[in-house]
CSV table of C-alpha atoms and ligand atoms in Angstrom, one decimal:
chain,number,residue,atom,x,y,z
A,8,MET,CA,0.0,0.0,0.0
A,9,GLU,CA,1.3,3.5,-0.9
A,10,ARG,CA,2.4,5.5,2.1
A,11,LEU,CA,1.2,9.0,2.6
A,12,GLY,CA,3.5,11.9,3.7
A,13,LEU,CA,2.5,14.0,6.7
A,14,GLU,CA,1.1,16.8,4.6
A,15,GLN,CA,-1.3,14.4,2.7
A,16,LYS,CA,-2.6,12.8,5.9
A,17,LYS,CA,-5.6,13.9,7.9
A,18,PHE,CA,-4.8,14.5,11.5
A,19,TYR,CA,-6.9,11.5,12.5
A,20,GLN,CA,-4.9,9.3,10.1
A,21,MET,CA,-1.6,10.2,11.8
A,22,SER,CA,0.2,8.2,14.5
A,23,ARG,CA,0.5,10.0,17.8
A,24,ALA,CA,4.2,10.8,17.1
A,25,GLU,CA,3.2,12.3,13.7
A,26,ARG,CA,0.4,14.3,15.3
A,27,LEU,CA,2.9,15.9,17.7
A,28,GLU,CA,5.4,16.6,14.8
A,29,TRP,CA,2.6,18.2,12.8
A,30,LEU,CA,1.4,20.3,15.8
A,31,ARG,CA,5.0,21.4,16.3
A,32,SER,CA,5.1,22.7,12.7
A,33,GLN,CA,1.7,24.4,13.1
A,34,SER,CA,2.0,26.1,16.5
A,35,ALA,CA,4.2,27.9,18.9
A,36,LEU,CA,4.6,24.7,20.9
A,37,SER,CA,7.9,22.8,21.0
A,38,LEU,CA,8.1,19.0,21.4
A,39,GLU,CA,9.3,19.6,24.9
A,40,ASP,CA,6.1,21.7,25.7
A,41,MET,CA,4.1,18.7,24.5
A,42,THR,CA,5.5,16.5,27.2
A,43,ALA,CA,2.8,18.1,29.2
A,44,TRP,CA,0.4,15.9,27.3
A,45,SER,CA,2.0,12.7,28.6
A,46,PRO,CA,1.6,11.3,32.2
A,47,GLU,CA,5.2,12.0,33.0
A,48,GLY,CA,4.9,15.7,32.0
A,49,GLY,CA,1.4,16.4,33.1
A,50,LEU,CA,0.1,17.1,36.6
A,51,SER,CA,2.4,15.5,39.2
A,52,VAL,CA,1.0,13.9,42.4
A,53,GLU,CA,3.2,16.4,44.3
A,54,ARG,CA,1.6,19.4,42.6
A,55,ALA,CA,-1.9,17.8,43.0
A,56,ASP,CA,-1.2,17.6,46.7
A,57,HIS,CA,-0.8,21.4,46.8
A,58,MET,CA,-4.0,22.0,44.8
A,59,ILE,CA,-6.5,20.1,46.9
A,60,GLU,CA,-6.9,18.5,50.2
A,61,ASN,CA,-6.6,14.7,50.9
A,62,ALA,CA,-4.9,14.2,47.5
A,63,VAL,CA,-4.0,10.6,46.6
A,64,GLY,CA,-3.2,10.9,42.9
A,65,VAL,CA,-4.3,12.4,39.6
A,66,PHE,CA,-7.2,11.4,37.3
A,67,ALA,CA,-6.5,11.3,33.6
A,68,LEU,CA,-8.9,12.1,30.6
A,69,PRO,CA,-8.2,11.7,26.9
A,70,LEU,CA,-7.0,14.9,25.3
A,71,GLY,CA,-7.5,15.5,21.6
A,72,ILE,CA,-7.0,18.5,19.3
A,73,ALA,CA,-10.1,19.7,17.3
A,74,GLN,CA,-9.2,20.6,13.7
A,75,ASN,CA,-10.4,23.0,11.0
A,76,PHE,CA,-11.5,25.9,13.3
A,77,ILE,CA,-11.4,29.3,11.7
A,78,ILE,CA,-12.5,31.8,14.3
A,79,ASN,CA,-12.6,35.5,13.5
A,80,GLY,CA,-10.4,34.7,10.5
A,81,ARG,CA,-7.7,33.0,12.6
A,82,LYS,CA,-6.9,29.3,12.4
A,83,VAL,CA,-7.3,27.9,16.0
A,84,LEU,CA,-6.2,24.4,17.2
A,85,VAL,CA,-8.5,23.5,20.0
A,86,PRO,CA,-7.4,21.1,22.8
A,87,MET,CA,-10.4,19.2,24.2
A,88,ALA,CA,-10.3,16.9,27.3
A,89,VAL,CA,-13.2,14.5,27.1
A,90,GLU,CA,-13.9,10.8,27.6
A,91,GLU,CA,-16.7,10.5,25.0
A,92,PRO,CA,-16.0,9.1,21.5
A,93,SER,CA,-17.3,11.0,18.5
A,94,VAL,CA,-17.0,14.5,20.2
A,95,LEU,CA,-13.7,15.4,18.5
A,96,ALA,CA,-14.6,13.9,15.1
A,97,GLY,CA,-18.0,15.6,15.1
A,98,VAL,CA,-16.7,19.0,16.1
A,99,SER,CA,-13.8,18.9,13.6
A,100,PHE,CA,-16.0,17.9,10.8
A,101,MET,CA,-18.5,20.7,11.5
A,102,ALA,CA,-15.6,23.2,11.7
A,103,ARG,CA,-14.6,22.1,8.2
A,104,LEU,CA,-18.2,22.6,6.9
A,105,ALA,CA,-18.2,26.1,8.6
A,106,GLN,CA,-15.1,27.0,6.5
A,107,ALA,CA,-17.4,27.1,3.5
A,108,GLY,CA,-19.1,30.1,5.1
A,109,GLY,CA,-15.9,31.8,6.3
A,110,GLY,CA,-15.7,30.1,9.7
A,111,PHE,CA,-17.0,31.3,13.0
A,112,ARG,CA,-17.4,34.8,14.3
A,113,ALA,CA,-17.0,35.1,18.0
A,114,SER,CA,-17.1,37.8,20.6
A,115,ALA,CA,-17.4,38.4,24.3
A,116,SER,CA,-18.7,41.1,26.6
A,117,ALA,CA,-16.4,42.7,29.2
A,118,PRO,CA,-15.2,40.1,31.8
A,119,GLU,CA,-17.5,41.5,34.5
A,120,MET,CA,-18.3,39.1,37.3
A,121,ILE,CA,-21.2,39.5,39.7
A,122,ALA,CA,-20.8,39.1,43.5
A,123,GLN,CA,-23.8,39.0,45.7
A,124,ILE,CA,-24.1,40.4,49.2
A,125,GLN,CA,-27.2,39.3,51.1
A,126,LEU,CA,-28.4,42.1,53.4
A,127,LEU,CA,-30.6,41.0,56.3
A,128,ASP,CA,-32.2,42.6,59.4
A,129,LEU,CA,-32.9,45.9,57.6
A,130,LYS,CA,-35.5,48.1,59.2
A,131,ASP,CA,-36.5,49.9,56.0
A,132,LEU,CA,-35.6,48.2,52.8
A,133,ASN,CA,-36.4,51.1,50.5
A,134,SER,CA,-34.4,53.7,52.4
A,135,ALA,CA,-31.4,51.2,52.8
A,136,ARG,CA,-31.6,50.7,49.0
A,137,GLU,CA,-31.5,54.5,48.4
A,138,THR,CA,-28.6,55.0,50.8
A,139,ILE,CA,-26.5,52.4,49.1
A,140,LEU,CA,-27.2,53.8,45.7
A,141,THR,CA,-26.4,57.4,46.8
A,142,ARG,CA,-23.2,56.3,48.4
A,143,LYS,CA,-22.2,54.1,45.5
A,144,PRO,CA,-19.2,56.2,44.4
A,145,GLU,CA,-17.5,55.9,47.9
A,146,LEU,CA,-18.3,52.3,48.3
A,147,LEU,CA,-16.7,51.5,44.9
A,148,ALA,CA,-13.8,53.8,45.6
A,149,ASP,CA,-13.1,51.9,48.9
A,150,LEU,CA,-12.4,48.8,46.8
A,151,ALA,CA,-9.6,50.4,44.9
A,152,GLY,CA,-6.2,48.8,45.5
A,153,LEU,CA,-7.8,45.4,46.5
A,154,HIS,CA,-6.4,43.6,43.4
A,155,PRO,CA,-3.5,45.7,42.0
A,156,THR,CA,-2.7,43.3,39.2
A,157,ILE,CA,-6.2,43.3,37.9
A,158,GLU,CA,-6.5,47.0,38.3
A,159,LYS,CA,-3.2,47.6,36.5
A,160,LEU,CA,-4.7,45.8,33.5
A,161,GLY,CA,-7.8,48.1,33.6
A,162,GLY,CA,-10.1,45.9,35.7
A,163,GLY,CA,-11.6,46.5,39.1
A,164,ALA,CA,-15.0,47.4,40.7
A,165,ARG,CA,-17.4,48.8,38.1
A,166,ASP,CA,-20.9,49.2,39.6
A,167,LEU,CA,-23.3,48.3,42.4
A,168,GLU,CA,-26.9,47.3,41.9
A,169,VAL,CA,-29.4,46.7,44.6
A,170,ARG,CA,-32.2,44.1,44.2
A,171,LEU,CA,-35.2,43.5,46.3
A,172,ILE,CA,-36.0,39.9,46.9
A,173,GLU,CA,-39.6,40.0,47.8
A,174,ASN,CA,-40.7,36.5,48.0
A,175,SER,CA,-38.4,34.3,50.1
A,176,PRO,CA,-39.1,31.8,53.0
A,177,ILE,CA,-37.6,34.3,55.4
A,178,GLY,CA,-39.5,37.3,54.0
A,179,PRO,CA,-38.1,40.2,51.9
A,180,PHE,CA,-34.5,41.3,51.9
A,181,LEU,CA,-32.0,43.2,49.8
A,182,VAL,CA,-29.2,41.8,47.7
A,183,VAL,CA,-26.4,44.0,46.5
A,184,HIS,CA,-24.7,43.0,43.3
A,185,LEU,CA,-21.1,44.1,43.0
A,186,ILE,CA,-20.0,44.2,39.3
A,187,TYR,CA,-16.3,43.6,39.1
A,188,ASP,CA,-14.2,43.4,35.9
A,189,VAL,CA,-11.6,40.6,36.5
A,190,ARG,CA,-9.8,41.0,33.1
A,191,ASP,CA,-8.0,37.8,32.2
A,192,VAL,CA,-8.6,35.6,35.3
A,193,MET,CA,-11.5,33.4,35.9
A,194,GLY,CA,-12.1,35.7,38.8
A,195,ALA,CA,-13.8,33.7,41.5
A,196,ASN,CA,-11.3,34.5,44.2
A,197,ALA,CA,-10.9,38.1,43.2
A,198,VAL,CA,-14.6,38.8,43.2
A,199,ASN,CA,-15.3,36.8,46.4
A,200,THR,CA,-12.6,38.8,48.2
A,201,ALA,CA,-14.2,42.1,46.9
A,202,ALA,CA,-17.6,41.0,48.1
A,203,GLU,CA,-16.2,40.2,51.6
A,204,ALA,CA,-14.4,43.6,51.6
A,205,LEU,CA,-17.7,45.4,50.8
A,206,ALA,CA,-19.7,43.6,53.6
A,207,LEU,CA,-18.6,45.8,56.5
A,208,PRO,CA,-19.1,49.2,54.8
A,209,LEU,CA,-22.6,48.0,53.7
A,210,GLU,CA,-23.5,47.0,57.3
A,211,ARG,CA,-22.2,50.3,58.7
A,212,LEU,CA,-24.1,52.3,56.1
A,213,THR,CA,-27.5,50.5,56.4
A,214,GLY,CA,-27.5,49.0,59.9
A,215,GLY,CA,-28.2,45.6,58.4
A,216,ARG,CA,-26.4,42.3,58.5
A,217,ALA,CA,-24.3,41.2,55.5
A,218,HIS,CA,-24.9,37.5,55.4
A,219,LEU,CA,-23.8,35.6,52.2
A,220,ARG,CA,-20.9,37.2,50.2
A,221,ILE,CA,-20.3,35.1,47.2
A,222,LEU,CA,-20.2,35.3,43.4
A,223,SER,CA,-23.1,34.4,41.2
A,224,ASN,CA,-22.5,31.7,38.6
A,225,LEU,CA,-25.2,33.2,36.5
A,226,ALA,CA,-22.5,35.4,35.1
A,227,ASP,CA,-24.8,37.2,32.6
A,228,ARG,CA,-22.5,40.2,32.4
A,229,ARG,CA,-19.7,38.0,31.1
A,230,LEU,CA,-21.3,36.5,27.9
A,231,ALA,CA,-19.6,34.8,25.0
A,232,LYS,CA,-21.2,34.6,21.6
A,233,ALA,CA,-20.4,32.7,18.4
A,234,GLU,CA,-22.1,32.7,15.0
A,235,VAL,CA,-21.8,30.6,11.9
A,236,ARG,CA,-23.3,30.4,8.4
A,237,ILE,CA,-23.2,27.3,6.4
A,238,PRO,CA,-24.1,27.3,2.7
A,239,THR,CA,-26.7,24.6,2.0
A,240,GLU,CA,-24.5,22.9,-0.6
A,241,ALA,CA,-21.9,22.2,2.2
A,242,LEU,CA,-24.6,20.3,4.2
A,243,ALA,CA,-25.4,17.7,1.5
A,244,PHE,CA,-24.0,14.2,2.1
A,245,ALA,CA,-24.9,10.6,1.1
A,246,GLU,CA,-28.5,10.6,-0.1
A,247,TYR,CA,-29.3,13.9,1.8
A,248,ARG,CA,-29.7,17.1,-0.1
A,249,GLY,CA,-28.4,20.3,1.5
A,250,GLU,CA,-31.9,21.9,1.9
A,251,GLN,CA,-33.2,18.7,3.5
A,252,VAL,CA,-30.4,18.6,6.1
A,253,ARG,CA,-30.8,22.4,6.8
A,254,ASP,CA,-34.6,22.0,7.3
A,255,GLY,CA,-34.1,18.9,9.4
A,256,ILE,CA,-31.7,20.9,11.6
A,257,LEU,CA,-34.3,23.7,11.9
A,258,GLU,CA,-37.0,21.2,13.0
A,259,ALA,CA,-34.6,19.6,15.5
A,260,TRP,CA,-33.8,23.1,16.9
A,261,ALA,CA,-37.5,24.0,17.1
A,262,PHE,CA,-38.0,20.9,19.3
A,263,ALA,CA,-35.3,22.1,21.8
A,264,ALA,CA,-36.6,25.7,21.7
A,265,ALA,CA,-40.1,24.5,22.7
A,266,ASP,CA,-39.5,21.5,25.0
A,267,PRO,CA,-37.3,21.5,28.2
A,268,TYR,CA,-36.9,17.7,28.0
A,269,ARG,CA,-35.3,18.0,24.6
A,270,ALA,CA,-33.5,21.3,25.5
A,271,ALA,CA,-31.6,19.6,28.3
A,272,THR,CA,-30.2,17.1,25.9
A,273,HIS,CA,-29.6,19.7,23.2
A,274,ASN,CA,-27.7,21.9,25.7
A,275,LYS,CA,-25.8,18.8,27.0
A,276,GLY,CA,-24.5,18.4,23.4
A,277,ILE,CA,-23.3,22.0,23.4
A,278,MET,CA,-21.6,21.5,26.8
A,279,ASN,CA,-19.8,18.4,25.3
A,280,GLY,CA,-17.7,20.9,23.4
A,281,VAL,CA,-17.7,23.7,25.9
A,282,ASP,CA,-16.7,21.7,29.0
A,283,ALA,CA,-14.0,19.8,27.0
A,284,VAL,CA,-12.2,23.1,26.3
A,285,VAL,CA,-12.9,24.5,29.7
A,286,ILE,CA,-11.3,21.4,31.3
A,287,ALA,CA,-8.4,21.4,28.9
A,288,THR,CA,-7.6,25.0,29.8
A,289,GLY,CA,-7.7,24.4,33.5
A,290,ASN,CA,-10.9,26.4,34.0
A,291,ASP,CA,-13.9,25.6,36.3
A,292,TRP,CA,-16.3,23.5,34.3
A,293,ARG,CA,-18.9,23.4,37.1
A,294,ALA,CA,-19.1,27.2,36.9
A,295,ALA,CA,-19.5,26.9,33.1
A,296,GLU,CA,-22.3,24.3,33.6
A,297,ALA,CA,-24.1,26.3,36.3
A,298,GLY,CA,-23.9,29.5,34.2
A,299,ALA,CA,-25.1,27.9,31.0
A,300,HIS,CA,-28.1,26.1,32.4
A,301,SER,CA,-29.2,29.0,34.6
A,302,TYR,CA,-28.9,31.3,31.5
A,303,ALA,CA,-30.9,28.8,29.5
A,304,ALA,CA,-33.7,29.3,32.0
A,305,ARG,CA,-33.5,33.1,32.3
A,306,SER,CA,-36.9,33.6,30.7
A,307,GLY,CA,-38.5,31.5,33.4
A,308,ARG,CA,-38.7,28.5,31.0
A,309,TYR,CA,-35.7,26.3,30.3
A,310,THR,CA,-34.9,26.4,26.5
A,311,SER,CA,-32.1,26.0,23.9
A,312,LEU,CA,-28.9,28.0,24.3
A,313,SER,CA,-28.4,28.1,20.6
A,314,THR,CA,-30.6,29.4,17.8
A,315,TRP,CA,-30.7,28.1,14.2
A,316,THR,CA,-32.5,29.9,11.4
A,317,CYS,CA,-32.6,29.9,7.6
A,318,ALA,CA,-30.7,33.0,6.3
A,319,GLN,CA,-32.1,35.1,3.4
A,320,ASP,CA,-29.7,33.4,1.0
A,321,GLY,CA,-30.9,30.0,2.1
A,322,SER,CA,-27.9,29.2,4.2
A,323,LEU,CA,-28.1,27.7,7.7
A,324,ALA,CA,-27.3,30.4,10.3
A,325,GLY,CA,-26.5,29.5,13.9
A,326,SER,CA,-25.7,31.4,17.0
A,327,LEU,CA,-24.9,30.5,20.6
A,328,GLU,CA,-24.7,32.9,23.6
A,329,LEU,CA,-23.8,31.8,27.1
A,330,PRO,CA,-22.1,33.1,30.3
A,331,LEU,CA,-18.4,31.9,30.3
A,332,ALA,CA,-16.3,32.8,33.3
A,333,VAL,CA,-12.9,31.5,32.0
A,334,GLY,CA,-9.4,32.8,32.5
A,335,ILE,CA,-6.1,32.6,30.6
A,336,THR,CA,-4.0,33.3,33.6
A,337,GLY,CA,-4.1,32.5,37.4
A,338,GLY,CA,-5.2,29.5,39.3
A,339,SER,CA,-4.9,26.1,37.6
A,340,THR,CA,-4.6,27.7,34.1
A,341,GLN,CA,-1.0,28.3,35.3
A,342,SER,CA,-0.3,25.7,37.9
A,343,HIS,CA,-1.5,22.8,35.7
A,344,PRO,CA,1.3,22.1,33.2
A,345,THR,CA,-1.1,20.5,30.6
A,346,ALA,CA,-3.5,23.5,30.9
A,347,ARG,CA,-0.6,25.8,30.3
A,348,ALA,CA,0.5,24.0,27.2
A,349,ASN,CA,-3.1,23.9,25.9
A,350,LEU,CA,-3.6,27.6,26.4
A,351,ARG,CA,-0.4,28.3,24.5
A,352,LEU,CA,-1.7,26.1,21.7
A,353,ILE,CA,-5.0,28.0,21.5
A,354,GLY,CA,-3.2,31.4,21.6
A,355,ALA,CA,-6.0,33.5,23.0
A,356,ARG,CA,-4.7,36.9,24.1
A,357,THR,CA,-7.6,37.7,26.5
A,358,SER,CA,-10.1,35.8,28.5
A,359,GLY,CA,-12.8,37.1,26.2
A,360,GLU,CA,-11.0,35.7,23.2
A,361,LEU,CA,-10.9,32.3,24.9
A,362,ALA,CA,-14.6,32.5,25.8
A,363,GLY,CA,-15.5,33.3,22.2
A,364,ILE,CA,-13.5,30.3,21.0
A,365,ILE,CA,-15.2,28.1,23.5
A,366,ALA,CA,-18.6,29.3,22.3
A,367,ALA,CA,-17.6,28.5,18.7
A,368,VAL,CA,-16.7,25.0,19.8
A,369,GLY,CA,-20.1,24.7,21.6
A,370,LEU,CA,-21.9,25.8,18.5
A,371,ALA,CA,-20.0,23.4,16.2
A,372,GLN,CA,-20.7,20.6,18.7
A,373,ASN,CA,-24.4,21.4,18.7
A,374,LEU,CA,-24.4,21.4,14.9
A,375,ALA,CA,-22.7,18.0,14.8
A,376,ALA,CA,-25.4,16.5,17.0
A,377,LEU,CA,-28.3,18.1,15.1
A,378,ARG,CA,-27.0,17.1,11.7
A,379,ALA,CA,-26.6,13.5,12.8
A,380,LEU,CA,-29.9,13.4,14.6
A,381,ALA,CA,-31.8,15.0,11.7
A,382,THR,CA,-30.4,12.6,9.2
A,383,GLU,CA,-29.0,9.1,9.7
A,384,GLY,CA,-29.3,9.2,13.5
A,385,ILE,CA,-26.4,9.3,16.0
A,386,GLN,CA,-25.5,5.6,16.2
A,387,ARG,CA,-24.2,5.1,12.6
A,388,GLY,CA,-21.5,7.7,13.1
A,389,HIS,CA,-20.6,6.2,16.5
A,390,MET,CA,-20.3,2.8,14.9
A,391,ARG,CA,-18.0,4.1,12.1
A,392,LEU,CA,-15.7,5.6,14.7
A,393,HIS,CA,-15.9,2.5,16.9
A,394,ALA,CA,-14.9,0.4,13.9
A,395,ARG,CA,-11.9,2.6,13.3
A,396,GLN,CA,-10.8,2.3,16.9
A,397,VAL,CA,-11.1,-1.5,16.7
A,398,ALA,CA,-9.1,-1.4,13.4
A,399,VAL,CA,-6.3,0.6,15.1
A,400,ALA,CA,-6.4,-1.7,18.2
A,401,ALA,CA,-6.0,-4.7,15.8
A,402,GLY,CA,-2.7,-3.1,14.5
A,403,ALA,CA,-3.8,-1.2,11.4
A,404,SER,CA,-2.8,2.4,10.9
A,405,GLY,CA,-3.3,5.2,8.4
A,406,GLU,CA,-5.3,4.3,5.3
A,407,GLU,CA,-5.2,0.6,6.2
A,408,ALA,CA,-7.2,1.4,9.3
A,409,ASP,CA,-9.8,3.4,7.3
A,410,ARG,CA,-10.1,0.5,4.9
A,411,LEU,CA,-10.4,-2.1,7.6
A,412,ALA,CA,-12.9,0.0,9.5
A,413,ALA,CA,-15.1,0.3,6.4
A,414,GLN,CA,-15.0,-3.4,5.9
A,415,LEU,CA,-15.8,-4.1,9.6
A,416,ALA,CA,-18.7,-1.7,9.5
A,417,GLN,CA,-20.0,-3.2,6.2
A,418,GLU,CA,-19.9,-6.7,7.7
A,419,GLY,CA,-21.7,-5.4,10.8
A,420,ALA,CA,-19.2,-7.3,13.0
A,421,ILE,CA,-17.0,-4.8,14.8
A,422,LYS,CA,-14.9,-7.2,16.7
A,423,ILE,CA,-11.1,-7.2,17.3
A,424,GLU,CA,-10.8,-11.0,16.4
A,425,ARG,CA,-12.4,-10.4,13.0
A,426,ALA,CA,-10.3,-7.2,12.5
A,427,ARG,CA,-7.1,-9.2,13.1
A,428,GLU,CA,-8.2,-12.0,10.8
A,429,ILE,CA,-8.8,-9.5,7.9
A,430,LEU,CA,-5.6,-7.8,8.6
A,431,ASP,CA,-3.6,-11.1,8.6
A,432,ASP,CA,-5.3,-12.0,5.3
A,433,TRP,CA,-4.4,-8.8,3.7
A,434,ARG,CA,-0.8,-8.9,4.9
A,435,LYS,CA,-0.4,-12.6,3.8
A,436,ASN,CA,-1.8,-11.8,0.4
A,437,LYS,CA,0.6,-8.9,0.0
A,438,HIS,CA,3.6,-11.2,0.7
A,439,ASP,CA,2.4,-14.2,-1.4
B,11,MEV,C1,-24.5,13.1,23.4
B,11,MEV,O1,-23.4,13.2,24.3
B,11,MEV,C2,-25.1,14.5,23.0
B,11,MEV,C3,-26.4,14.5,22.2
B,11,MEV,O2,-27.4,13.7,22.9
B,11,MEV,C4,-26.8,15.9,22.0
B,11,MEV,C5,-28.1,16.1,21.3
B,11,MEV,O3,-29.0,15.2,21.4
B,11,MEV,O4,-28.3,17.2,20.7
B,11,MEV,C6,-26.2,13.7,20.9
């Protein structure tokens, strides 16, 4: 069989060593940086022991690199940590389809976090609210100097809002929202410290009792957005016409838009992509999950995080907006060697740029699921990929693995013994 050079091979057809070599040629990473992707170079047990309590070891996940992403005109190689098969293949394929429409456009609002201070035991809620709003400039000014690094980069306390919680099991009370721009860090520590620092001045000012002082994961001031347009021709495959695939995707989206049972699964598919990048970059995926799902329910009814429509020119237009509190510096983005290497690979210059990239990955992942569900169903693709894994496990590589996988899928017997048998046959015939 003719051997392909690196430039002619698809990333998935390469051996791991070839993938590393190719990534070295395509990114700022050296082969030494990439040792962070092996157990020896990744998170050490010693470092883990400094990160959490009661540490006994580290827990590994597969890490893959999603291909074909063009985001705001820039080619981005996206590291994804995920245990689920098909996620990387699906997202990379959709990113390739998106290239036909110029790739993804992504953006993010200012990295403003919200911290909540619960004010109890107030005699007069309305006058306490007025007092806080009148004294807002001093209260905010008091927070100056709290986080010099963030402030030097242009971040810091931005605003105070006061909300009246009328219906609660303990009766009405006030909540003060501190809006704090955390620049390029995830910001949980920074904003929690700021909330705690504001508690005493609020108590003195209002005569109330500052109870909880903690950030809100419904980070709806820190939104990331991604958009994509796919020409219908690019959607056609096998016996499916482009218009048919587009309309099938619109019907699938309508289901998620209208029904919370479907929306939960639809959004889970989006989070397959989002979480995988959030984890790979050392960010807090529970925060991303909490933010996404609470944002999906912001109207009072849980619904789809993405929107799919038919554009005027007939192409499929998709968009995704969700809160994303992710950083490119600080915390485990720096202390975890693999996260550090992954962030270098992505090359985002700000936390907002990273958030936009993550939103683009979520949108592509959503499209992969909808396209499969609206056409041949999800299992056929899974089976094709499973067949390829079995082919590789049987000892095939490159084009041989593709051919073997196709034969296994066609025979409907995706078993390692059968894969070895076919492979032995081929190799024997070649030498006869
Ligand atoms: C599986 O991990 C994700 C999907 O269920 C998403 C969806 O149904 O949209 C395929």
